[in-house]
mmCIF file with all atom_site columns, C-alpha atoms in Angstrom:
data_model
loop_
_atom_site.group_PDB
_atom_site.id
_atom_site.type_symbol
_atom_site.label_atom_id
_atom_site.label_alt_id
_atom_site.label_comp_id
_atom_site.label_asym_id
_atom_site.label_entity_id
_atom_site.label_seq_id
_atom_site.pdbx_PDB_ins_code
_atom_site.Cartn_x
_atom_site.Cartn_y
_atom_site.Cartn_z
_atom_site.occupancy
_atom_site.B_iso_or_equiv
_atom_site.pdbx_formal_charge
_atom_site.auth_seq_id
_atom_site.auth_comp_id
_atom_site.auth_asym_id
_atom_site.auth_atom_id
_atom_site.pdbx_PDB_model_num
ATOM 1   C CA . MET A 1 1   ? -13.802 13.357 22.350 1.00 0.00 ? 220 MET A CA 1
ATOM 2   C CA . THR A 1 2   ? -15.005 9.843  23.183 1.00 0.00 ? 221 THR A CA 1
ATOM 3   C CA . GLU A 1 3   ? -13.483 6.595  21.854 1.00 0.00 ? 222 GLU A CA 1
ATOM 4   C CA . ALA A 1 4   ? -16.519 6.154  19.585 1.00 0.00 ? 223 ALA A CA 1
ATOM 5   C CA . GLU A 1 5   ? -16.103 9.672  18.180 1.00 0.00 ? 224 GLU A CA 1
ATOM 6   C CA . LYS A 1 6   ? -12.389 9.085  17.587 1.00 0.00 ? 225 LYS A CA 1
ATOM 7   C CA . ALA A 1 7   ? -13.083 5.789  15.809 1.00 0.00 ? 226 ALA A CA 1
ATOM 8   C CA . LYS A 1 8   ? -15.083 7.740  13.209 1.00 0.00 ? 227 LYS A CA 1
ATOM 9   C CA . TYR A 1 9   ? -11.930 9.605  12.150 1.00 0.00 ? 228 TYR A CA 1
ATOM 10  C CA . LYS A 1 10  ? -9.560  8.060  9.624  1.00 0.00 ? 229 LYS A CA 1
ATOM 11  C CA . ILE A 1 11  ? -6.067  9.432  10.097 1.00 0.00 ? 230 ILE A CA 1
ATOM 12  C CA . LEU A 1 12  ? -3.434  9.094  7.385  1.00 0.00 ? 231 LEU A CA 1
ATOM 13  C CA . ILE A 1 13  ? 0.122   9.530  8.675  1.00 0.00 ? 232 ILE A CA 1
ATOM 14  C CA . ILE A 1 14  ? 2.770   10.215 6.028  1.00 0.00 ? 233 ILE A CA 1
ATOM 15  C CA . ASP A 1 15  ? 6.419   10.077 7.081  1.00 0.00 ? 234 ASP A CA 1
ATOM 16  C CA . ASP A 1 16  ? 9.515   8.476  5.566  1.00 0.00 ? 235 ASP A CA 1
ATOM 17  C CA . ASP A 1 17  ? 10.778  7.398  9.006  1.00 0.00 ? 236 ASP A CA 1
ATOM 18  C CA . LYS A 1 18  ? 9.393   3.880  9.603  1.00 0.00 ? 237 LYS A CA 1
ATOM 19  C CA . PHE A 1 19  ? 10.094  4.044  13.348 1.00 0.00 ? 238 PHE A CA 1
ATOM 20  C CA . LEU A 1 20  ? 8.021   7.230  13.678 1.00 0.00 ? 239 LEU A CA 1
ATOM 21  C CA . LEU A 1 21  ? 5.249   5.800  11.481 1.00 0.00 ? 240 LEU A CA 1
ATOM 22  C CA . ASN A 1 22  ? 4.995   2.735  13.716 1.00 0.00 ? 241 ASN A CA 1
ATOM 23  C CA . MET A 1 23  ? 5.174   4.735  16.937 1.00 0.00 ? 242 MET A CA 1
ATOM 24  C CA . TYR A 1 24  ? 2.582   7.350  15.948 1.00 0.00 ? 243 TYR A CA 1
ATOM 25  C CA . SER A 1 25  ? 0.342   4.681  14.446 1.00 0.00 ? 244 SER A CA 1
ATOM 26  C CA . ALA A 1 26  ? 0.394   2.791  17.758 1.00 0.00 ? 245 ALA A CA 1
ATOM 27  C CA . LYS A 1 27  ? -0.270  5.981  19.771 1.00 0.00 ? 246 LYS A CA 1
ATOM 28  C CA . PHE A 1 28  ? -3.231  7.067  17.625 1.00 0.00 ? 247 PHE A CA 1
ATOM 29  C CA . LYS A 1 29  ? -4.706  3.540  17.493 1.00 0.00 ? 248 LYS A CA 1
ATOM 30  C CA . LYS A 1 30  ? -4.389  3.267  21.286 1.00 0.00 ? 249 LYS A CA 1
ATOM 31  C CA . ALA A 1 31  ? -6.274  6.587  21.531 1.00 0.00 ? 250 ALA A CA 1
ATOM 32  C CA . GLY A 1 32  ? -9.097  5.043  19.461 1.00 0.00 ? 251 GLY A CA 1
ATOM 33  C CA . PHE A 1 33  ? -8.481  6.414  15.963 1.00 0.00 ? 252 PHE A CA 1
ATOM 34  C CA . ASP A 1 34  ? -8.635  4.491  12.682 1.00 0.00 ? 253 ASP A CA 1
ATOM 35  C CA . VAL A 1 35  ? -5.065  4.840  11.356 1.00 0.00 ? 254 VAL A CA 1
ATOM 36  C CA . GLU A 1 36  ? -3.320  4.258  8.019  1.00 0.00 ? 255 GLU A CA 1
ATOM 37  C CA . VAL A 1 37  ? 0.370   4.962  7.441  1.00 0.00 ? 256 VAL A CA 1
ATOM 38  C CA . LEU A 1 38  ? 2.355   5.543  4.258  1.00 0.00 ? 257 LEU A CA 1
ATOM 39  C CA . PRO A 1 39  ? 6.077   6.283  3.766  1.00 0.00 ? 258 PRO A CA 1
ATOM 40  C CA . GLY A 1 40  ? 5.662   8.881  1.022  1.00 0.00 ? 259 GLY A CA 1
ATOM 41  C CA . THR A 1 41  ? 3.454   11.476 -0.628 1.00 0.00 ? 260 THR A CA 1
ATOM 42  C CA . GLU A 1 42  ? 3.308   9.760  -4.036 1.00 0.00 ? 261 GLU A CA 1
ATOM 43  C CA . LEU A 1 43  ? 1.875   6.569  -2.505 1.00 0.00 ? 262 LEU A CA 1
ATOM 44  C CA . ALA A 1 44  ? -0.572  8.682  -0.519 1.00 0.00 ? 263 ALA A CA 1
ATOM 45  C CA . LEU A 1 45  ? -1.652  10.614 -3.613 1.00 0.00 ? 264 LEU A CA 1
ATOM 46  C CA . ASP A 1 46  ? -2.253  7.367  -5.522 1.00 0.00 ? 265 ASP A CA 1
ATOM 47  C CA . LYS A 1 47  ? -4.266  5.903  -2.648 1.00 0.00 ? 266 LYS A CA 1
ATOM 48  C CA . ILE A 1 48  ? -6.390  9.073  -2.351 1.00 0.00 ? 267 ILE A CA 1
ATOM 49  C CA . LYS A 1 49  ? -6.988  9.167  -6.106 1.00 0.00 ? 268 LYS A CA 1
ATOM 50  C CA . ASP A 1 50  ? -8.074  5.514  -5.838 1.00 0.00 ? 269 ASP A CA 1
ATOM 51  C CA . GLY A 1 51  ? -10.813 6.557  -3.410 1.00 0.00 ? 270 GLY A CA 1
ATOM 52  C CA . PHE A 1 52  ? -9.262  6.511  0.067  1.00 0.00 ? 271 PHE A CA 1
ATOM 53  C CA . LYS A 1 53  ? -10.735 9.446  2.007  1.00 0.00 ? 272 LYS A CA 1
ATOM 54  C CA . PRO A 1 54  ? -8.933  10.153 5.284  1.00 0.00 ? 273 PRO A CA 1
ATOM 55  C CA . ASP A 1 55  ? -10.503 12.762 7.565  1.00 0.00 ? 274 ASP A CA 1
ATOM 56  C CA . VAL A 1 56  ? -7.153  13.860 8.946  1.00 0.00 ? 275 VAL A CA 1
ATOM 57  C CA . LEU A 1 57  ? -3.711  13.918 7.336  1.00 0.00 ? 276 LEU A CA 1
ATOM 58  C CA . LEU A 1 58  ? -0.683  14.089 9.576  1.00 0.00 ? 277 LEU A CA 1
ATOM 59  C CA . LEU A 1 59  ? 2.455   14.620 7.530  1.00 0.00 ? 278 LEU A CA 1
ATOM 60  C CA . ASP A 1 60  ? 6.087   15.574 7.609  1.00 0.00 ? 279 ASP A CA 1
ATOM 61  C CA . VAL A 1 61  ? 7.377   18.548 5.629  1.00 0.00 ? 280 VAL A CA 1
ATOM 62  C CA . ILE A 1 62  ? 10.592  16.869 4.445  1.00 0.00 ? 281 ILE A CA 1
ATOM 63  C CA . LEU A 1 63  ? 9.646   13.876 2.307  1.00 0.00 ? 282 LEU A CA 1
ATOM 64  C CA . PRO A 1 64  ? 11.259  12.375 -0.804 1.00 0.00 ? 283 PRO A CA 1
ATOM 65  C CA . LYS A 1 65  ? 10.058  13.490 -4.263 1.00 0.00 ? 284 LYS A CA 1
ATOM 66  C CA . MET A 1 66  ? 7.263   15.807 -3.035 1.00 0.00 ? 285 MET A CA 1
ATOM 67  C CA . THR A 1 67  ? 7.377   17.717 0.263  1.00 0.00 ? 286 THR A CA 1
ATOM 68  C CA . GLY A 1 68  ? 4.460   17.558 2.657  1.00 0.00 ? 287 GLY A CA 1
ATOM 69  C CA . LEU A 1 69  ? 3.594   21.159 1.837  1.00 0.00 ? 288 LEU A CA 1
ATOM 70  C CA . GLU A 1 70  ? 3.646   20.487 -1.921 1.00 0.00 ? 289 GLU A CA 1
ATOM 71  C CA . PHE A 1 71  ? 1.399   17.490 -1.251 1.00 0.00 ? 290 PHE A CA 1
ATOM 72  C CA . VAL A 1 72  ? -1.109  19.632 0.688  1.00 0.00 ? 291 VAL A CA 1
ATOM 73  C CA . GLU A 1 73  ? -1.035  22.206 -2.116 1.00 0.00 ? 292 GLU A CA 1
ATOM 74  C CA . LYS A 1 74  ? -1.757  19.506 -4.740 1.00 0.00 ? 293 LYS A CA 1
ATOM 75  C CA . ILE A 1 75  ? -4.582  17.931 -2.699 1.00 0.00 ? 294 ILE A CA 1
ATOM 76  C CA . LYS A 1 76  ? -6.202  21.342 -2.232 1.00 0.00 ? 295 LYS A CA 1
ATOM 77  C CA . GLU A 1 77  ? -5.691  22.439 -5.866 1.00 0.00 ? 296 GLU A CA 1
ATOM 78  C CA . GLU A 1 78  ? -7.291  19.227 -7.124 1.00 0.00 ? 297 GLU A CA 1
ATOM 79  C CA . LYS A 1 79  ? -10.016 19.387 -4.435 1.00 0.00 ? 298 LYS A CA 1
ATOM 80  C CA . LEU A 1 80  ? -9.368  15.731 -3.584 1.00 0.00 ? 299 LEU A CA 1
ATOM 81  C CA . LEU A 1 81  ? -10.230 15.893 0.125  1.00 0.00 ? 300 LEU A CA 1
ATOM 82  C CA . PRO A 1 82  ? -12.675 18.711 0.838  1.00 0.00 ? 301 PRO A CA 1
ATOM 83  C CA . GLY A 1 83  ? -13.175 19.065 4.561  1.00 0.00 ? 302 GLY A CA 1
ATOM 84  C CA . ALA A 1 84  ? -10.041 17.114 5.509  1.00 0.00 ? 303 ALA A CA 1
ATOM 85  C CA . VAL A 1 85  ? -7.925  18.367 8.395  1.00 0.00 ? 304 VAL A CA 1
ATOM 86  C CA . PHE A 1 86  ? -4.217  18.833 7.605  1.00 0.00 ? 305 PHE A CA 1
ATOM 87  C CA . VAL A 1 87  ? -1.584  18.800 10.347 1.00 0.00 ? 306 VAL A CA 1
ATOM 88  C CA . MET A 1 88  ? 2.130   19.128 9.699  1.00 0.00 ? 307 MET A CA 1
ATOM 89  C CA . LEU A 1 89  ? 4.204   16.986 12.090 1.00 0.00 ? 308 LEU A CA 1
ATOM 90  C CA . THR A 1 90  ? 7.810   17.891 11.403 1.00 0.00 ? 309 THR A CA 1
ATOM 91  C CA . ASN A 1 91  ? 11.151  18.979 12.747 1.00 0.00 ? 310 ASN A CA 1
ATOM 92  C CA . GLN A 1 92  ? 11.103  21.959 10.371 1.00 0.00 ? 311 GLN A CA 1
ATOM 93  C CA . SER A 1 93  ? 10.572  25.045 12.484 1.00 0.00 ? 312 SER A CA 1
ATOM 94  C CA . ASP A 1 94  ? 11.725  27.366 9.695  1.00 0.00 ? 313 ASP A CA 1
ATOM 95  C CA . SER A 1 95  ? 9.481   30.421 9.430  1.00 0.00 ? 314 SER A CA 1
ATOM 96  C CA . ALA A 1 96  ? 9.242   30.039 5.621  1.00 0.00 ? 315 ALA A CA 1
ATOM 97  C CA . ASP A 1 97  ? 7.720   26.549 6.041  1.00 0.00 ? 316 ASP A CA 1
ATOM 98  C CA . ILE A 1 98  ? 5.357   27.781 8.748  1.00 0.00 ? 317 ILE A CA 1
ATOM 99  C CA . ASP A 1 99  ? 4.307   30.733 6.551  1.00 0.00 ? 318 ASP A CA 1
ATOM 100 C CA . LYS A 1 100 ? 3.693   28.429 3.580  1.00 0.00 ? 319 LYS A CA 1
ATOM 101 C CA . ALA A 1 101 ? 1.616   26.128 5.820  1.00 0.00 ? 320 ALA A CA 1
ATOM 102 C CA . LYS A 1 102 ? -0.464  29.140 6.939  1.00 0.00 ? 321 LYS A CA 1
ATOM 103 C CA . LYS A 1 103 ? -1.000  30.229 3.316  1.00 0.00 ? 322 LYS A CA 1
ATOM 104 C CA . LEU A 1 104 ? -2.205  26.693 2.522  1.00 0.00 ? 323 LEU A CA 1
ATOM 105 C CA . LYS A 1 105 ? -4.581  26.950 5.496  1.00 0.00 ? 324 LYS A CA 1
ATOM 106 C CA . VAL A 1 106 ? -3.018  23.963 7.227  1.00 0.00 ? 325 VAL A CA 1
ATOM 107 C CA . HIS A 1 107 ? -4.957  23.380 10.462 1.00 0.00 ? 326 HIS A CA 1
ATOM 108 C CA . GLY A 1 108 ? -1.979  22.620 12.685 1.00 0.00 ? 327 GLY A CA 1
ATOM 109 C CA . TYR A 1 109 ? 1.810   22.706 12.749 1.00 0.00 ? 328 TYR A CA 1
ATOM 110 C CA . ILE A 1 110 ? 3.518   20.540 15.363 1.00 0.00 ? 329 ILE A CA 1
ATOM 111 C CA . VAL A 1 111 ? 7.307   20.419 15.807 1.00 0.00 ? 330 VAL A CA 1
ATOM 112 C CA . LYS A 1 112 ? 8.334   16.828 16.663 1.00 0.00 ? 331 LYS A CA 1
ATOM 113 C CA . ALA A 1 113 ? 11.436  17.818 18.629 1.00 0.00 ? 332 ALA A CA 1
ATOM 114 C CA . THR A 1 114 ? 9.435   19.853 21.146 1.00 0.00 ? 333 THR A CA 1
ATOM 115 C CA . THR A 1 115 ? 6.362   17.608 21.482 1.00 0.00 ? 334 THR A CA 1
ATOM 116 C CA . ILE A 1 116 ? 6.199   14.134 23.009 1.00 0.00 ? 335 ILE A CA 1
ATOM 117 C CA . PRO A 1 117 ? 3.989   11.579 21.172 1.00 0.00 ? 336 PRO A CA 1
ATOM 118 C CA . SER A 1 118 ? 1.147   11.667 23.717 1.00 0.00 ? 337 SER A CA 1
ATOM 119 C CA . GLU A 1 119 ? 1.034   15.475 23.344 1.00 0.00 ? 338 GLU A CA 1
ATOM 120 C CA . VAL A 1 120 ? 0.888   15.052 19.550 1.00 0.00 ? 339 VAL A CA 1
ATOM 121 C CA . VAL A 1 121 ? -2.211  12.865 19.963 1.00 0.00 ? 340 VAL A CA 1
ATOM 122 C CA . GLU A 1 122 ? -3.763  15.460 22.310 1.00 0.00 ? 341 GLU A CA 1
ATOM 123 C CA . GLU A 1 123 ? -2.973  18.360 19.957 1.00 0.00 ? 342 GLU A CA 1
ATOM 124 C CA . VAL A 1 124 ? -4.318  16.539 16.899 1.00 0.00 ? 343 VAL A CA 1
ATOM 125 C CA . THR A 1 125 ? -7.493  15.593 18.809 1.00 0.00 ? 344 THR A CA 1
ATOM 126 C CA . GLU A 1 126 ? -7.954  19.266 19.740 1.00 0.00 ? 345 GLU A CA 1
ATOM 127 C CA . ILE A 1 127 ? -7.334  20.383 16.131 1.00 0.00 ? 346 ILE A CA 1
ATOM 128 C CA . ILE A 1 128 ? -9.949  17.880 14.889 1.00 0.00 ? 347 ILE A CA 1
ATOM 129 C CA . GLU A 1 129 ? -12.486 19.097 17.464 1.00 0.00 ? 348 GLU A CA 1
ATOM 130 C CA . ASN A 1 130 ? -11.890 22.725 16.468 1.00 0.00 ? 349 ASN A CA 1
ATOM 131 C CA . ASN A 1 131 ? -12.218 22.025 12.751 1.00 0.00 ? 350 ASN A CA 1
ATOM 132 C CA . LYS A 1 132 ? -15.069 19.522 12.598 1.00 0.00 ? 351 LYS A CA 1
ATOM 133 C CA . LYS A 1 133 ? -17.697 21.728 14.242 1.00 0.00 ? 352 LYS A CA 1
#
């Protein structure tokens, strides 16, 4: 994927860890993506309902008030982002979470503890390429 192709994709990163938000934002911007970050699912839901349409959502499972998986379920139920690519980026490697993500047809599930940030960018780029054809 070229820089110009990447620039077409708006990525929304949702995580309650400000350090990780800043780090992943910097990594994805450096790779050429258009990046927005938010610390929680409620803020993200409000922004999406106000018309923000990210192409890719990268989110943690464990978040305050509404988990990342509950957020994906709500977005899909309300058909707020048809065609968006959802990628869980989490330390939750519990099979129940992975099964729920599969049922929700999440496009990718990346475990933070076993993936360095540059690999996360590579994996997400690959997931986008596989799902935007």
